[in-house]
mmCIF file of C-alpha atoms in Angstrom:
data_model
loop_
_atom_site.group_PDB
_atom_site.id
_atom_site.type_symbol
_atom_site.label_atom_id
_atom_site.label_comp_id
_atom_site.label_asym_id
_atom_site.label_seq_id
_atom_site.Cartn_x
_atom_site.Cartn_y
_atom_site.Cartn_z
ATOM 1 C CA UNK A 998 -29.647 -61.069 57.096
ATOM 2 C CA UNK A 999 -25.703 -61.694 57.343
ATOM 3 C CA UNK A 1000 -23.735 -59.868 59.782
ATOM 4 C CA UNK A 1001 -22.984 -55.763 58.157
ATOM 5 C CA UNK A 1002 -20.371 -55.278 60.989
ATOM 6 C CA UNK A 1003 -17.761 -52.387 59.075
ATOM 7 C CA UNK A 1004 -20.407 -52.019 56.330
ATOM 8 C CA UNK A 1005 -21.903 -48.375 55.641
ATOM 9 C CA UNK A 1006 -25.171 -48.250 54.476
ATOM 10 C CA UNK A 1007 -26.729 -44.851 52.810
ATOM 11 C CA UNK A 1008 -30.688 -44.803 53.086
ATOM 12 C CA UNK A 1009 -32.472 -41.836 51.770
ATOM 13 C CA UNK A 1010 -35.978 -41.327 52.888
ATOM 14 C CA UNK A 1011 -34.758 -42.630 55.647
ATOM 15 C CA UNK A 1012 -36.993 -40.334 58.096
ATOM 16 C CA UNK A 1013 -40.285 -42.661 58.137
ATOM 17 C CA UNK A 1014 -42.220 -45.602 56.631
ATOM 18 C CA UNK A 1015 -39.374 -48.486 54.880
ATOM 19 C CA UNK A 1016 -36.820 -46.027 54.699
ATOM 20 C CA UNK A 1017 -36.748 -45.993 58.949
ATOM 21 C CA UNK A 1018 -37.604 -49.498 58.903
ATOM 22 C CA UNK A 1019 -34.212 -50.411 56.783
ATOM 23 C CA UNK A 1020 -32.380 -48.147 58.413
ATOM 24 C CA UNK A 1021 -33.192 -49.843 62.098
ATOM 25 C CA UNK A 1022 -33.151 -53.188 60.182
ATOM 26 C CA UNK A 1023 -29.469 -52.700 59.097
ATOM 27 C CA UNK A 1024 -28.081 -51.103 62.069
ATOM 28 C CA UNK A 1025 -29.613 -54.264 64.283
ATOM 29 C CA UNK A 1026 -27.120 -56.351 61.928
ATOM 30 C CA UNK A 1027 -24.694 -54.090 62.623
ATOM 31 C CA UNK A 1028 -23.876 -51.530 59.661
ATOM 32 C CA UNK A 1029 -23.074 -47.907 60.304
ATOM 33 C CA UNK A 1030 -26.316 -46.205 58.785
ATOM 34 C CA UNK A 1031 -26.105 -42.867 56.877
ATOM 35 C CA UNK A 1032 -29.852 -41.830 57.409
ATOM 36 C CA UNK A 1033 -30.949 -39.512 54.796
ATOM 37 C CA UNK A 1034 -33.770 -36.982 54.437
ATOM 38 C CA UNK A 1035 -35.048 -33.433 54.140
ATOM 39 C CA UNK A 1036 -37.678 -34.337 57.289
ATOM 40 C CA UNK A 1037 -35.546 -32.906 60.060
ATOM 41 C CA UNK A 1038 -37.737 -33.454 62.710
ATOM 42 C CA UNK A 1039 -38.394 -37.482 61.270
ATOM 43 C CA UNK A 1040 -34.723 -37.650 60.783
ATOM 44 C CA UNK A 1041 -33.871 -36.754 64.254
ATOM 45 C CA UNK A 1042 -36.536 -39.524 65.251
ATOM 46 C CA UNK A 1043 -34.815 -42.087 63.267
ATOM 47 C CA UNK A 1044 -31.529 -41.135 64.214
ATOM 48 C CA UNK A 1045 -32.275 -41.373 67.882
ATOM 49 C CA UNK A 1046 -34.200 -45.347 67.529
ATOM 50 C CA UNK A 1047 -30.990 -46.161 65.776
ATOM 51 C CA UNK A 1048 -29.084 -45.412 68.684
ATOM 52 C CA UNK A 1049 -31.516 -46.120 71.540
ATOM 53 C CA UNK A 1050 -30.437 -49.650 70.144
ATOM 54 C CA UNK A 1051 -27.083 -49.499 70.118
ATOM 55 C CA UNK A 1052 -26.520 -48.786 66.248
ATOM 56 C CA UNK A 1053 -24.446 -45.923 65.026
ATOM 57 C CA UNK A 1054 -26.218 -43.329 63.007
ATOM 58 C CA UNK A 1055 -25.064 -40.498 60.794
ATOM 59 C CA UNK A 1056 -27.855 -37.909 59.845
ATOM 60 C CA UNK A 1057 -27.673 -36.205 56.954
ATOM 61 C CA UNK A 1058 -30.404 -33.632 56.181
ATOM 62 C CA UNK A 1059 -30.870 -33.529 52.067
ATOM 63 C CA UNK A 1060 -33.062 -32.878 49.667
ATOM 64 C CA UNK A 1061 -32.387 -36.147 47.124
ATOM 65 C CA UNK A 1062 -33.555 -33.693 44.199
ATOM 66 C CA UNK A 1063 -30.750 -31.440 44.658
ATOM 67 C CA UNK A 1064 -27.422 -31.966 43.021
ATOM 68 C CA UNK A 1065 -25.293 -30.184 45.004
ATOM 69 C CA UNK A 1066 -26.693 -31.682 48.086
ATOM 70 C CA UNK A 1067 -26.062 -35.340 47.059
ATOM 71 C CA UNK A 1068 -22.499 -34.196 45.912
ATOM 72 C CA UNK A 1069 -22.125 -32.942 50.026
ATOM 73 C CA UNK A 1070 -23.666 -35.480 51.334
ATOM 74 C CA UNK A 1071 -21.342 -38.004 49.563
ATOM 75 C CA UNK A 1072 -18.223 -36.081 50.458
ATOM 76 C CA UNK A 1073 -19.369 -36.301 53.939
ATOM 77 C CA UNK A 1074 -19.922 -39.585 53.792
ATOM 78 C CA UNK A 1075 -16.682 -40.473 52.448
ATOM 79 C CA UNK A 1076 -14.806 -37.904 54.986
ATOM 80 C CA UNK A 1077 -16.101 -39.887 57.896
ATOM 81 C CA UNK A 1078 -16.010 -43.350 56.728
ATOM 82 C CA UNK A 1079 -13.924 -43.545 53.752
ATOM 83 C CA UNK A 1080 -16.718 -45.941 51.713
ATOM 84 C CA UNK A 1081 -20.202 -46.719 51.057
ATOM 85 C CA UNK A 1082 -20.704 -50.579 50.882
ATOM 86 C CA UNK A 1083 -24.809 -50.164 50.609
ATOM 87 C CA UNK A 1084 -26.822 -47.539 48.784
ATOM 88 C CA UNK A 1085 -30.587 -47.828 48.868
ATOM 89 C CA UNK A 1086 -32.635 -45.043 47.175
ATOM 90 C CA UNK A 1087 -35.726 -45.131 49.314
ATOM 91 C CA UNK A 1088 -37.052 -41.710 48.702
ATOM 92 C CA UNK A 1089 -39.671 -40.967 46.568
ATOM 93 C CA UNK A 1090 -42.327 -38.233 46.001
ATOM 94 C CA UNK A 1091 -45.852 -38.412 44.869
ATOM 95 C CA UNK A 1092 -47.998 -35.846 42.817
ATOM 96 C CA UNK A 1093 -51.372 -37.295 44.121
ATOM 97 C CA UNK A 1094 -53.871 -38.664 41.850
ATOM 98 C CA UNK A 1095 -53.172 -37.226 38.334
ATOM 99 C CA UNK A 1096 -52.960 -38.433 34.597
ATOM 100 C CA UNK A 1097 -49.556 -38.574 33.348
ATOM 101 C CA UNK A 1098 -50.755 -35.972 30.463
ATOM 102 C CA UNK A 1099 -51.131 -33.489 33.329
ATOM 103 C CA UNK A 1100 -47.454 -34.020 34.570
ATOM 104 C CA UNK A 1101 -45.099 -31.144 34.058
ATOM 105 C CA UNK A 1102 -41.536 -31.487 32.439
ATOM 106 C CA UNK A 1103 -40.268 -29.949 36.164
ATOM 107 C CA UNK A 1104 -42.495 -32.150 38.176
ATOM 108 C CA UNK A 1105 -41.223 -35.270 36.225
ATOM 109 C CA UNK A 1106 -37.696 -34.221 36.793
ATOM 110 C CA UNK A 1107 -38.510 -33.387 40.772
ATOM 111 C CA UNK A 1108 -39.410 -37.323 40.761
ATOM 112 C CA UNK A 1109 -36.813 -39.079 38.575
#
């Protein structure tokens, strides 16, 4: 991986599995991480290995299916760093195993 010194990097799901793993990834090369999630207490974790290492970390709790929330977090984002060089949607959801007949019009919004 090239060197992301001055590069901002938005991860959601960025409170466990890949999302942490990118986000720890890309701070090692040097990026300023914007660690998304609605896991506070995962977030928190994630936010704290980030820095343990020397990275620099800004948390931002969210829930990715809310509108408003994006639109916040991406005026916070902006306020503190003025850009966002890379955006990786990492965050997904799951319904558990179910046919796709059985699928609500809600739940399908809730995952695209």
């Amino acid at each position: 991986m090239k060197n992301l010194q001055s590069k901002v990097a938005v991860i959601t799901g960025a409170a466990s599995g890949i999302g942490r793993h990118l986000a720890l990834q890309l701070a090692q090369h040097g990026a300023k991480v914007v660690a998304a999630d609605f896991n506070e207490t995962g977030l928190r974790e994630t936010i704290e290995l980030i820095r343990q290492q020397g990275g620099e970390a800004f948390p931002q709790l969210v829930d990715v299916s809310k509108k408003e929330q994006i639109h916040l977090m991406a005026d916070a984002v902006l306020g503190k760093y003025g850009q966002v060089d890379i955006l990786i949607n990492n965050a997904g959801v799951a319904l558990g195993l179910i046919s796709v007949e059985e699928v609500t019009y809600e739940e399908m919004e809730w995952i695209f």
